[in-house]
PDB file of C-alpha atoms in Angstrom:
ATOM      1  CA  UNK Q   1       0.017   0.019  -0.009  1.00  0.00           C
ATOM      2  CA  UNK Q   2       1.238   3.454  -0.867  1.00  0.00           C
ATOM      3  CA  UNK Q   3      -0.341   6.550   0.590  1.00  0.00           C
ATOM      4  CA  UNK Q   4       0.306  10.234  -0.115  1.00  0.00           C
ATOM      5  CA  UNK Q   5      -1.650  13.468  -0.152  1.00  0.00           C
ATOM      6  CA  UNK Q   6      -2.565  12.746  -3.790  1.00  0.00           C
ATOM      7  CA  UNK Q   7      -3.371   9.054  -3.736  1.00  0.00           C
ATOM      8  CA  UNK Q   8      -3.969   5.793  -1.900  1.00  0.00           C
ATOM      9  CA  UNK Q   9      -2.820   2.894  -3.935  1.00  0.00           C
ATOM     10  CA  UNK Q  10      -3.340  -0.759  -2.882  1.00  0.00           C
ATOM     11  CA  UNK Q  11      -1.886  -3.690  -4.737  1.00  0.00           C
ATOM     12  CA  UNK Q  12      -3.373  -7.222  -4.719  1.00  0.00           C
ATOM     13  CA  UNK Q  13      -6.413  -7.017  -2.460  1.00  0.00           C
ATOM     14  CA  UNK Q  14      -7.571  -5.750   0.919  1.00  0.00           C
ATOM     15  CA  UNK Q  15     -10.271  -6.898   3.332  1.00  0.00           C
ATOM     16  CA  UNK Q  16     -12.382  -5.038   5.797  1.00  0.00           C
ATOM     17  CA  UNK Q  17     -14.637  -5.672   8.794  1.00  0.00           C
ATOM     18  CA  UNK Q  18     -16.509  -3.623  11.340  1.00  0.00           C
ATOM     19  CA  UNK Q  19     -15.373  -3.934  14.972  1.00  0.00           C
ATOM     20  CA  UNK Q  20     -18.637  -2.370  16.187  1.00  0.00           C
ATOM     21  CA  UNK Q  21     -20.112  -4.546  18.902  1.00  0.00           C
ATOM     22  CA  UNK Q  22     -16.960  -6.567  19.404  1.00  0.00           C
ATOM     23  CA  UNK Q  23     -15.752  -6.850  22.999  1.00  0.00           C
ATOM     24  CA  UNK Q  24     -12.981  -4.653  24.232  1.00  0.00           C
ATOM     25  CA  UNK Q  25      -9.634  -6.297  24.908  1.00  0.00           C
ATOM     26  CA  UNK Q  26      -7.347  -5.903  27.883  1.00  0.00           C
ATOM     27  CA  UNK Q  27      -4.345  -6.574  25.677  1.00  0.00           C
ATOM     28  CA  UNK Q  28      -2.150  -3.452  25.530  1.00  0.00           C
ATOM     29  CA  UNK Q  29       0.526  -4.775  23.132  1.00  0.00           C
ATOM     30  CA  UNK Q  30      -1.398  -6.175  20.073  1.00  0.00           C
ATOM     31  CA  UNK Q  31      -4.578  -7.690  18.976  1.00  0.00           C
ATOM     32  CA  UNK Q  32      -5.079 -10.307  16.268  1.00  0.00           C
ATOM     33  CA  UNK Q  33      -8.134  -9.618  14.066  1.00  0.00           C
ATOM     34  CA  UNK Q  34      -9.248 -12.327  11.582  1.00  0.00           C
ATOM     35  CA  UNK Q  35     -10.704 -10.657   8.524  1.00  0.00           C
ATOM     36  CA  UNK Q  36     -13.398 -12.519   6.505  1.00  0.00           C
ATOM     37  CA  UNK Q  37     -11.916 -13.150   3.112  1.00  0.00           C
ATOM     38  CA  UNK Q  38     -15.403 -12.736   1.670  1.00  0.00           C
ATOM     39  CA  UNK Q  39     -15.403  -9.023   2.561  1.00  0.00           C
ATOM     40  CA  UNK Q  40     -13.038  -7.559  -0.081  1.00  0.00           C
ATOM     41  CA  UNK Q  41     -12.261  -3.868   0.210  1.00  0.00           C
ATOM     42  CA  UNK Q  42     -13.254  -2.630  -3.253  1.00  0.00           C
ATOM     43  CA  UNK Q  43     -14.542   0.622  -4.690  1.00  0.00           C
ATOM     44  CA  UNK Q  44     -18.082  -0.751  -4.492  1.00  0.00           C
ATOM     45  CA  UNK Q  45     -17.513  -1.966  -0.933  1.00  0.00           C
ATOM     46  CA  UNK Q  46     -16.294   1.519   0.075  1.00  0.00           C
ATOM     47  CA  UNK Q  47     -19.324   3.148  -1.607  1.00  0.00           C
ATOM     48  CA  UNK Q  48     -21.599   0.759   0.275  1.00  0.00           C
ATOM     49  CA  UNK Q  49     -19.800   1.484   3.601  1.00  0.00           C
ATOM     50  CA  UNK Q  50     -20.119   5.211   3.089  1.00  0.00           C
ATOM     51  CA  UNK Q  51     -23.816   4.959   2.237  1.00  0.00           C
ATOM     52  CA  UNK Q  52     -24.469   2.845   5.322  1.00  0.00           C
ATOM     53  CA  UNK Q  53     -22.686   5.466   7.476  1.00  0.00           C
ATOM     54  CA  UNK Q  54     -24.612   8.309   5.794  1.00  0.00           C
ATOM     55  CA  UNK Q  55     -28.016   6.649   6.412  1.00  0.00           C
ATOM     56  CA  UNK Q  56     -27.172   5.539   9.972  1.00  0.00           C
ATOM     57  CA  UNK Q  57     -27.177   1.857   8.951  1.00  0.00           C
ATOM     58  CA  UNK Q  58     -25.014  -0.918  10.370  1.00  0.00           C
ATOM     59  CA  UNK Q  59     -22.025  -2.365   8.683  1.00  0.00           C
TER      60      UNK Q  59
END
């Protein structure tokens, strides 16, 4: 992944998940999060996420 003020460029693929409703952890060093491979982070997925946020929906 490359990020600058002018672009965000991802190579291969990325995944996403919402952590809303997940229990807090007492771990202060690191936390392992297993991402569902079915939830690809794509342009359409980002549009859907933003629309859900705009309308107050859940992810």
